[in-house]
Amino acid sequence: MIDSNNLKKRDLYLSKLIAFQDTEQVKVVTGIRRCGKSSLMKLMAAHLRESGIPDNQIVEMNFESYNFKDMTSDSFYCYVKERIIPGRRMYFFFDEVQRVNMWEDAVNSFRVDFNCDIYVTGSNAYMLSSEYSTYLSGRCVEIRMLPLSFSEFLYFHDFEVTESASALGGVRKQVKDKNGSVYDLNEAFEAYMRFGGMPGIAEVGLDQEKALMLLEGIYSTVVMRDILERENRSGRRRVTDPILLKKIVMFLADNIGSSVSISSIGNVLANERLIEDGKREAPSAHTVSFYVNALLESYFFYEIKRFDIKGKEYLRTLGKYYIVDMGLRNYLLGFRDRDSGHVLENVVYFELLRRGYDVAIGKIDNMEIDFIATKADDKVYYQVTESMTSESVRLRELAPLRKISDNYEKTVLSLNTGFDSSYDGIKSVNVVEWLLG
């Protein structure tokens, strides 16, 4: 059982739950397994207790527990009804509720029958499918949870950022651990890129062998329970080949940030004899599409679409995929440096999601902008590259941004910005500093 007294705060998400407290909407927290959803439930329940809500008005159920393993929607309803205190507002926390068949019937009945505030978590987007949306007819709010940001990673691992004057007259940032040892900020960032942001890593420490064991457990749970088991339970039975699923996972992990089509995935697997038993026949695009969608629904990968800036429309051709956590990618593929540019893109993409942006790839003429980030009336264009010190790289990264005629902010993020902080109004920003911003 998680002890809320020892939990690290996830203020980004807790503040969102608090903002919706005591509203009619069912608060649905979604995200990949082990990213911190159960802990967030505990933090919210602790917030209620600190606000004066007594224990007997809070009902907490984790459906991963053996206590609830055979629960039906009927017994779920009866269990909760027995704990209602007449005349009092109740607070319900249902963790991994999708493990109860027809859970939505019970949750909708709670909303109608009782004076209550409901919070649920789930590790699969299937739970928010059209069937469920119909039940709640718009009366739910989804809060998408991600693994730790770089700032959260430092906090969870007890690193403190310190500042001192640099030899060049600027500010030099370093990190200090709880034992007083001091490291360069880039070293801490390399640790983040290596171990990823799963909160459980902080419990085992930055030990590669222990971290890989933990990541193996997360991968196995997502694939075996959230994809293969769930497909069988739902009766769709489309994801039936664990070997093919693993090959597709490996392919997408190896090609983060690259333009990929569904048909190309099957063709590459067949051409490289990656299909089981050495068969050269590619799986159908239909089959690959089902498998990729299952990975998207489990929040293991995220898909990003292209947007034609001049035509002002989304394009159907060649999207890109990013993996939810770099630690999981390193577990799957091993540690390597050869595609560090795409790895940086991956980190920036999820940071933009954390900051509440809708993100697309930008296309202008025959050029590409890594990210168009939009939010309300705000829009920012981003290019991501390792270094801006080479003139040829500078020209390549700046060229598409210079083609954009509107006045929204344009920024190049890199590990090495060189000496210039802007080029004709296009900002050049250190990506590690930006992540801390």
Short mmCIF file of C-alpha atoms in Angstrom, two decimals:
data_model
loop_
_atom_site.label_atom_id
_atom_site.label_comp_id
_atom_site.label_asym_id
_atom_site.label_seq_id
_atom_site.Cartn_x
_atom_site.Cartn_y
_atom_site.Cartn_z
CA MET A 1 0.00 0.00 0.00
CA ILE A 2 1.25 3.48 -0.89
CA ASP A 3 1.91 5.72 2.13
CA SER A 4 0.81 9.24 1.18
CA ASN A 5 3.12 10.71 3.85
CA ASN A 6 6.19 9.57 1.92
CA LEU A 7 5.01 10.53 -1.54
CA LYS A 8 6.77 13.07 -3.69
CA LYS A 9 4.38 15.74 -4.94
CA ARG A 10 3.34 15.91 -8.60
CA ASP A 11 2.02 19.46 -8.43
CA LEU A 12 1.35 19.74 -12.18
CA TYR A 13 -1.30 17.01 -11.94
CA LEU A 14 -2.48 17.50 -8.36
CA SER A 15 -3.34 21.13 -9.09
CA LYS A 16 -5.51 20.00 -12.00
CA LEU A 17 -7.43 17.55 -9.79
CA ILE A 18 -7.89 20.19 -7.11
CA ALA A 19 -9.19 22.63 -9.74
CA PHE A 20 -11.96 20.13 -10.60
CA GLN A 21 -12.71 19.10 -7.00
CA ASP A 22 -16.43 19.02 -6.18
CA THR A 23 -17.46 19.54 -9.79
CA GLU A 24 -19.96 17.23 -11.45
CA GLN A 25 -17.42 15.77 -13.87
CA VAL A 26 -15.87 12.38 -13.21
CA LYS A 27 -12.11 13.01 -13.04
CA VAL A 28 -10.38 10.38 -15.22
CA VAL A 29 -6.59 10.14 -14.84
CA THR A 30 -5.02 8.20 -17.72
CA GLY A 31 -1.47 7.23 -18.61
CA ILE A 32 0.94 4.35 -19.02
CA ARG A 33 1.31 1.93 -16.13
CA ARG A 34 3.58 2.95 -13.27
CA CYS A 35 3.72 6.62 -14.27
CA GLY A 36 2.28 7.68 -10.91
CA LYS A 37 -1.52 7.55 -11.20
CA SER A 38 -2.05 5.57 -7.97
CA SER A 39 0.23 7.95 -6.10
CA LEU A 40 -1.73 10.90 -7.49
CA MET A 41 -4.94 9.36 -6.13
CA LYS A 42 -3.28 9.09 -2.72
CA LEU A 43 -2.06 12.68 -2.92
CA MET A 44 -5.57 13.91 -3.75
CA ALA A 45 -7.11 11.88 -0.93
CA ALA A 46 -4.48 13.32 1.45
CA HIS A 47 -5.37 16.82 0.23
CA LEU A 48 -9.03 16.16 1.09
CA ARG A 49 -8.11 14.95 4.59
CA GLU A 50 -5.94 18.02 5.12
CA SER A 51 -8.96 20.10 4.06
CA GLY A 52 -11.03 18.54 6.86
CA ILE A 53 -12.81 15.70 5.04
CA PRO A 54 -13.05 12.74 7.48
CA ASP A 55 -11.83 9.26 6.50
CA ASN A 56 -15.32 7.74 6.46
CA GLN A 57 -16.33 10.05 3.61
CA ILE A 58 -13.47 8.81 1.41
CA VAL A 59 -13.76 5.44 -0.34
CA GLU A 60 -10.54 4.16 -1.99
CA MET A 61 -10.47 1.03 -4.16
CA ASN A 62 -7.51 -0.25 -6.15
CA PHE A 63 -8.68 -2.92 -8.58
CA GLU A 64 -5.18 -4.29 -8.89
CA SER A 65 -5.72 -5.61 -5.36
CA TYR A 66 -6.68 -9.25 -4.88
CA ASN A 67 -9.53 -8.03 -2.64
CA PHE A 68 -11.46 -6.88 -5.69
CA LYS A 69 -10.32 -9.38 -8.32
CA ASP A 70 -13.73 -11.05 -8.84
CA MET A 71 -15.80 -7.90 -8.54
CA THR A 72 -18.63 -7.34 -11.03
CA SER A 73 -20.37 -4.04 -11.72
CA ASP A 74 -23.19 -5.21 -9.41
CA SER A 75 -20.93 -6.12 -6.48
CA PHE A 76 -18.94 -2.92 -7.13
CA TYR A 77 -22.13 -0.89 -6.76
CA CYS A 78 -23.16 -2.76 -3.59
CA TYR A 79 -19.70 -2.35 -2.01
CA VAL A 80 -19.78 1.40 -2.48
CA LYS A 81 -23.46 1.80 -1.51
CA GLU A 82 -22.78 0.11 1.85
CA ARG A 83 -20.23 2.83 2.65
CA ILE A 84 -22.44 5.82 1.89
CA ILE A 85 -23.05 8.10 4.89
CA PRO A 86 -26.50 9.69 4.55
CA GLY A 87 -26.43 13.47 4.31
CA ARG A 88 -22.67 13.63 3.68
CA ARG A 89 -20.73 14.24 0.47
CA MET A 90 -18.67 11.20 -0.45
CA TYR A 91 -15.34 11.07 -2.31
CA PHE A 92 -14.64 8.00 -4.45
CA PHE A 93 -11.20 6.95 -5.73
CA PHE A 94 -11.23 4.00 -8.14
CA ASP A 95 -7.78 2.90 -9.32
CA GLU A 96 -7.47 0.83 -12.56
CA VAL A 97 -11.25 0.64 -12.64
CA GLN A 98 -11.28 -0.79 -16.19
CA ARG A 99 -10.51 -4.21 -14.69
CA VAL A 100 -14.19 -4.44 -13.65
CA ASN A 101 -16.39 -5.56 -16.53
CA MET A 102 -19.04 -2.92 -17.28
CA TRP A 103 -17.55 -0.63 -14.64
CA GLU A 104 -19.06 2.37 -16.43
CA ASP A 105 -22.57 1.25 -15.42
CA ALA A 106 -21.62 1.41 -11.75
CA VAL A 107 -19.73 4.70 -11.99
CA ASN A 108 -22.56 6.39 -13.86
CA SER A 109 -25.01 5.14 -11.22
CA PHE A 110 -22.88 6.57 -8.41
CA ARG A 111 -22.97 9.92 -10.17
CA VAL A 112 -26.76 9.80 -10.47
CA ASP A 113 -27.67 8.13 -7.13
CA PHE A 114 -25.28 9.66 -4.60
CA ASN A 115 -23.91 13.02 -3.48
CA CYS A 116 -20.34 12.29 -4.51
CA ASP A 117 -17.11 13.41 -6.18
CA ILE A 118 -15.54 10.69 -8.36
CA TYR A 119 -11.90 10.11 -9.36
CA VAL A 120 -10.83 7.14 -11.50
CA THR A 121 -7.60 6.01 -13.13
CA GLY A 122 -6.94 3.75 -16.08
CA SER A 123 -3.96 2.50 -18.07
CA ASN A 124 -5.71 2.19 -21.40
CA ALA A 125 -7.41 4.72 -23.67
CA TYR A 126 -10.00 2.03 -24.51
CA MET A 127 -11.75 2.95 -21.25
CA LEU A 128 -12.50 6.37 -22.74
CA SER A 129 -13.91 4.91 -25.94
CA SER A 130 -17.14 6.10 -27.49
CA GLU A 131 -19.16 3.59 -25.46
CA TYR A 132 -17.99 5.11 -22.20
CA SER A 133 -18.37 8.67 -23.45
CA THR A 134 -21.99 7.87 -24.27
CA TYR A 135 -22.62 6.79 -20.69
CA LEU A 136 -21.29 9.99 -19.20
CA SER A 137 -22.48 12.21 -22.07
CA GLY A 138 -19.62 14.66 -21.69
CA ARG A 139 -19.60 14.64 -17.89
CA CYS A 140 -16.00 13.57 -17.48
CA VAL A 141 -12.68 15.35 -17.66
CA GLU A 142 -9.52 13.50 -18.69
CA ILE A 143 -6.19 14.34 -17.07
CA ARG A 144 -3.36 12.69 -19.00
CA MET A 145 -0.41 11.76 -16.82
CA LEU A 146 3.12 11.28 -18.14
CA PRO A 147 6.34 9.97 -16.61
CA LEU A 148 8.55 12.50 -14.83
CA SER A 149 9.72 15.65 -16.57
CA PHE A 150 13.40 16.55 -16.25
CA SER A 151 12.55 18.96 -13.39
CA GLU A 152 10.55 16.24 -11.62
CA PHE A 153 13.36 13.74 -12.22
CA LEU A 154 15.79 16.03 -10.36
CA TYR A 155 13.30 16.48 -7.52
CA PHE A 156 12.49 12.76 -7.22
CA HIS A 157 16.20 11.87 -7.12
CA ASP A 158 16.95 14.56 -4.52
CA PHE A 159 19.05 16.71 -6.84
CA GLU A 160 19.11 20.44 -6.17
CA VAL A 161 19.96 22.95 -8.91
CA THR A 162 22.53 25.53 -7.79
CA GLU A 163 23.74 28.65 -9.57
CA SER A 164 27.13 30.38 -9.55
CA ALA A 165 28.98 32.90 -11.70
CA SER A 166 30.66 31.44 -14.78
CA ALA A 167 34.06 32.43 -16.17
CA LEU A 168 32.29 34.07 -19.14
CA GLY A 169 30.33 36.38 -16.88
CA GLY A 170 27.05 34.50 -17.07
CA VAL A 171 25.38 32.04 -14.72
CA ARG A 172 26.59 28.46 -14.35
CA LYS A 173 24.08 25.86 -13.21
CA GLN A 174 25.08 22.67 -11.42
CA VAL A 175 23.23 20.02 -9.47
CA LYS A 176 23.99 18.85 -5.96
CA ASP A 177 22.84 15.50 -4.57
CA LYS A 178 21.72 14.84 -1.00
CA ASN A 179 25.27 13.85 -0.03
CA GLY A 180 26.64 17.20 -1.18
CA SER A 181 28.35 15.92 -4.34
CA VAL A 182 28.18 18.40 -7.22
CA TYR A 183 27.62 17.49 -10.89
CA ASP A 184 27.43 19.37 -14.14
CA LEU A 185 23.83 20.00 -15.22
CA ASN A 186 24.44 18.13 -18.48
CA GLU A 187 25.50 15.04 -16.47
CA ALA A 188 22.14 15.06 -14.71
CA PHE A 189 20.41 15.42 -18.09
CA GLU A 190 22.38 12.45 -19.46
CA ALA A 191 21.15 10.43 -16.46
CA TYR A 192 17.57 11.45 -17.31
CA MET A 193 18.08 10.40 -20.93
CA ARG A 194 19.54 7.08 -19.82
CA PHE A 195 17.17 6.07 -17.02
CA GLY A 196 14.00 7.88 -18.11
CA GLY A 197 11.25 9.27 -15.96
CA MET A 198 9.40 6.35 -14.43
CA PRO A 199 8.90 7.34 -10.76
CA GLY A 200 9.85 3.84 -9.55
CA ILE A 201 13.46 4.43 -10.68
CA ALA A 202 13.83 6.91 -7.81
CA GLU A 203 13.09 4.09 -5.36
CA VAL A 204 15.84 1.80 -6.70
CA GLY A 205 18.30 4.64 -7.38
CA LEU A 206 20.33 5.31 -10.52
CA ASP A 207 21.54 1.73 -10.71
CA GLN A 208 21.41 0.42 -14.27
CA GLU A 209 20.77 -3.24 -13.44
CA LYS A 210 17.93 -2.48 -11.01
CA ALA A 211 16.46 0.13 -13.35
CA LEU A 212 16.38 -2.32 -16.26
CA MET A 213 14.62 -4.92 -14.10
CA LEU A 214 11.97 -2.38 -13.15
CA LEU A 215 11.53 -1.28 -16.79
CA GLU A 216 11.25 -4.91 -17.91
CA GLY A 217 8.38 -5.35 -15.45
CA ILE A 218 6.60 -2.26 -16.79
CA TYR A 219 7.02 -3.39 -20.39
CA SER A 220 5.74 -6.90 -19.63
CA THR A 221 2.73 -5.55 -17.76
CA VAL A 222 1.78 -3.11 -20.51
CA VAL A 223 2.11 -5.70 -23.28
CA MET A 224 0.74 -8.77 -21.52
CA ARG A 225 -1.97 -7.24 -19.37
CA ASP A 226 -3.02 -4.00 -21.00
CA ILE A 227 -2.82 -5.15 -24.60
CA LEU A 228 -3.09 -8.93 -24.96
CA GLU A 229 -5.40 -9.56 -21.98
CA ARG A 230 -7.60 -6.56 -22.61
CA GLU A 231 -8.07 -7.45 -26.26
CA ASN A 232 -9.29 -10.89 -25.23
CA ARG A 233 -11.60 -9.50 -22.54
CA SER A 234 -13.15 -6.99 -24.93
CA GLY A 235 -13.90 -9.76 -27.40
CA ARG A 236 -12.07 -8.06 -30.25
CA ARG A 237 -9.19 -10.59 -30.28
CA ARG A 238 -7.23 -8.62 -32.83
CA VAL A 239 -3.89 -8.57 -31.04
CA THR A 240 -3.17 -12.27 -30.76
CA ASP A 241 0.50 -12.57 -31.76
CA PRO A 242 2.87 -11.44 -28.97
CA ILE A 243 5.91 -11.96 -31.20
CA LEU A 244 4.58 -9.68 -33.93
CA LEU A 245 3.59 -7.14 -31.29
CA LYS A 246 7.14 -7.14 -29.88
CA LYS A 247 8.59 -6.65 -33.39
CA ILE A 248 6.33 -3.64 -33.97
CA VAL A 249 7.31 -2.21 -30.57
CA MET A 250 10.98 -2.59 -31.48
CA PHE A 251 10.46 -1.02 -34.89
CA LEU A 252 8.63 2.03 -33.52
CA ALA A 253 11.15 2.44 -30.68
CA ASP A 254 13.98 2.32 -33.21
CA ASN A 255 12.29 4.91 -35.44
CA ILE A 256 11.10 7.60 -33.03
CA GLY A 257 10.87 10.95 -34.77
CA SER A 258 11.05 9.37 -38.25
CA SER A 259 8.25 9.54 -40.79
CA VAL A 260 6.49 6.19 -40.73
CA SER A 261 3.50 4.69 -42.54
CA ILE A 262 1.55 1.63 -41.44
CA SER A 263 2.38 -0.21 -44.70
CA SER A 264 6.09 0.54 -44.35
CA ILE A 265 6.19 -1.13 -40.92
CA GLY A 266 4.94 -4.46 -42.29
CA ASN A 267 7.20 -4.28 -45.34
CA VAL A 268 10.32 -3.59 -43.28
CA LEU A 269 9.54 -6.44 -40.89
CA ALA A 270 9.14 -8.83 -43.81
CA ASN A 271 12.16 -7.59 -45.80
CA GLU A 272 14.45 -7.87 -42.80
CA ARG A 273 13.03 -11.32 -41.98
CA LEU A 274 11.85 -10.05 -38.62
CA ILE A 275 8.55 -11.87 -38.86
CA GLU A 276 8.55 -15.11 -36.84
CA ASP A 277 9.79 -18.28 -38.56
CA GLY A 278 11.53 -16.19 -41.23
CA LYS A 279 8.35 -15.67 -43.24
CA ARG A 280 8.82 -13.00 -45.91
CA GLU A 281 5.15 -12.23 -46.31
CA ALA A 282 4.32 -8.89 -44.69
CA PRO A 283 1.42 -8.74 -42.22
CA SER A 284 -1.54 -6.87 -43.68
CA ALA A 285 -1.78 -3.12 -43.13
CA HIS A 286 -5.04 -3.90 -41.32
CA THR A 287 -3.22 -6.13 -38.81
CA VAL A 288 -0.34 -3.69 -38.27
CA SER A 289 -2.84 -0.86 -37.77
CA PHE A 290 -4.65 -2.81 -35.02
CA TYR A 291 -1.36 -3.55 -33.27
CA VAL A 292 -0.13 0.04 -33.49
CA ASN A 293 -3.48 1.34 -32.20
CA ALA A 294 -3.24 -1.03 -29.23
CA LEU A 295 0.18 0.46 -28.40
CA LEU A 296 -1.23 3.98 -28.70
CA GLU A 297 -4.19 3.05 -26.49
CA SER A 298 -1.83 1.73 -23.80
CA TYR A 299 0.04 5.09 -23.89
CA PHE A 300 3.28 3.31 -24.82
CA PHE A 301 3.64 5.39 -27.99
CA TYR A 302 2.14 8.70 -29.03
CA GLU A 303 1.39 9.64 -32.64
CA ILE A 304 1.90 13.15 -34.01
CA LYS A 305 0.27 14.42 -37.21
CA ARG A 306 1.56 16.77 -39.92
CA PHE A 307 0.10 20.23 -40.43
CA ASP A 308 0.44 22.13 -43.70
CA ILE A 309 1.18 25.70 -42.58
CA LYS A 310 0.29 27.31 -45.92
CA GLY A 311 -2.73 25.12 -46.61
CA LYS A 312 -3.83 25.32 -42.96
CA GLU A 313 -4.89 21.68 -42.78
CA TYR A 314 -3.75 18.41 -41.26
CA LEU A 315 -2.22 15.93 -43.70
CA ARG A 316 -3.01 12.23 -43.75
CA THR A 317 0.43 11.18 -44.93
CA LEU A 318 3.32 9.97 -42.81
CA GLY A 319 2.98 10.83 -39.15
CA LYS A 320 5.64 10.21 -36.53
CA TYR A 321 5.70 8.20 -33.31
CA TYR A 322 7.39 9.01 -30.01
CA ILE A 323 7.90 6.66 -27.07
CA VAL A 324 6.50 7.72 -23.71
CA ASP A 325 9.73 7.14 -21.77
CA MET A 326 13.38 7.05 -22.81
CA GLY A 327 14.19 4.47 -20.13
CA LEU A 328 11.78 2.03 -21.78
CA ARG A 329 13.42 2.66 -25.14
CA ASN A 330 16.88 2.00 -23.68
CA TYR A 331 15.55 -1.21 -22.09
CA LEU A 332 14.29 -2.35 -25.51
CA LEU A 333 17.19 -1.27 -27.73
CA GLY A 334 20.17 -0.90 -25.40
CA PHE A 335 22.08 2.32 -24.78
CA ARG A 336 23.42 4.08 -27.85
CA ASP A 337 24.21 7.53 -29.22
CA ARG A 338 23.58 7.24 -32.93
CA ASP A 339 20.15 8.92 -33.06
CA SER A 340 20.53 11.45 -30.26
CA GLY A 341 18.81 14.15 -32.35
CA HIS A 342 15.56 12.17 -32.45
CA VAL A 343 15.96 11.36 -28.75
CA LEU A 344 16.08 15.10 -28.00
CA GLU A 345 12.96 15.59 -30.12
CA ASN A 346 11.23 12.86 -28.11
CA VAL A 347 12.00 14.64 -24.82
CA VAL A 348 10.86 18.03 -26.16
CA TYR A 349 7.62 16.59 -27.56
CA PHE A 350 6.49 15.22 -24.19
CA GLU A 351 7.55 18.38 -22.37
CA LEU A 352 5.28 20.38 -24.71
CA LEU A 353 2.41 17.99 -23.88
CA ARG A 354 3.08 18.51 -20.16
CA ARG A 355 2.89 22.25 -20.68
CA GLY A 356 -0.58 21.89 -22.14
CA TYR A 357 0.16 22.38 -25.84
CA ASP A 358 -1.41 20.65 -28.79
CA VAL A 359 1.54 19.57 -30.94
CA ALA A 360 1.88 18.91 -34.66
CA ILE A 361 4.71 18.57 -37.18
CA GLY A 362 4.86 21.61 -39.44
CA LYS A 363 5.18 21.40 -43.24
CA ILE A 364 5.98 24.48 -45.31
CA ASP A 365 6.69 23.89 -49.00
CA ASN A 366 9.13 20.95 -49.00
CA MET A 367 10.56 21.79 -45.56
CA GLU A 368 9.66 20.54 -42.10
CA ILE A 369 9.36 22.24 -38.71
CA ASP A 370 9.80 19.80 -35.85
CA PHE A 371 6.92 21.09 -33.74
CA ILE A 372 4.06 23.58 -33.92
CA ALA A 373 2.86 24.00 -30.33
CA THR A 374 -0.54 25.68 -29.91
CA LYS A 375 -2.55 26.56 -26.81
CA ALA A 376 -5.52 28.97 -26.70
CA ASP A 377 -4.18 32.10 -28.48
CA ASP A 378 -0.55 31.05 -28.12
CA LYS A 379 1.55 29.41 -30.81
CA VAL A 380 5.28 28.60 -30.85
CA TYR A 381 7.37 26.99 -33.61
CA TYR A 382 10.25 24.74 -32.47
CA GLN A 383 13.24 23.21 -34.18
CA VAL A 384 15.30 20.70 -32.17
CA THR A 385 18.93 19.89 -32.93
CA GLU A 386 22.03 18.80 -31.03
CA SER A 387 24.20 21.80 -31.84
CA MET A 388 23.98 25.20 -33.51
CA THR A 389 27.74 25.72 -33.78
CA SER A 390 28.02 24.44 -37.37
CA GLU A 391 27.02 26.93 -40.07
CA SER A 392 25.47 24.22 -42.26
CA VAL A 393 23.30 23.01 -39.35
CA ARG A 394 22.26 26.57 -38.55
CA LEU A 395 21.17 27.18 -42.12
CA ARG A 396 19.25 23.89 -42.21
CA GLU A 397 17.41 24.50 -38.92
CA LEU A 398 16.65 28.19 -39.53
CA ALA A 399 15.53 27.90 -43.17
CA PRO A 400 11.98 26.52 -42.56
CA LEU A 401 11.39 28.95 -39.67
CA ARG A 402 12.40 31.87 -41.89
CA LYS A 403 9.75 30.83 -44.43
CA ILE A 404 6.94 31.34 -41.89
CA SER A 405 5.40 34.77 -42.34
CA ASP A 406 3.37 35.12 -39.12
CA ASN A 407 4.65 36.81 -35.96
CA TYR A 408 4.44 33.89 -33.51
CA GLU A 409 7.55 32.97 -31.54
CA LYS A 410 10.15 30.80 -33.27
CA THR A 411 12.77 28.91 -31.26
CA VAL A 412 15.62 26.50 -31.93
CA LEU A 413 16.36 24.21 -28.98
CA SER A 414 19.83 22.60 -28.80
CA LEU A 415 22.38 21.20 -26.38
CA ASN A 416 25.00 23.59 -27.73
CA THR A 417 23.61 26.98 -28.77
CA GLY A 418 26.91 28.58 -29.77
CA PHE A 419 27.42 32.25 -28.94
CA ASP A 420 24.34 33.78 -30.58
CA SER A 421 21.07 33.89 -28.65
CA SER A 422 18.98 34.80 -31.70
CA TYR A 423 19.07 34.88 -35.50
CA ASP A 424 16.83 37.49 -37.13
CA GLY A 425 14.37 37.21 -34.26
CA ILE A 426 14.54 33.39 -34.07
CA LYS A 427 15.59 32.43 -30.54
CA SER A 428 18.42 29.96 -29.88
CA VAL A 429 17.86 28.34 -26.49
CA ASN A 430 19.68 25.64 -24.54
CA VAL A 431 17.29 22.69 -24.36
CA VAL A 432 18.33 21.66 -20.82
CA GLU A 433 17.69 25.21 -19.53
CA TRP A 434 14.36 25.24 -21.39
CA LEU A 435 13.33 21.96 -19.73
CA LEU A 436 13.96 23.55 -16.33
CA GLY A 437 12.03 26.68 -17.28
#
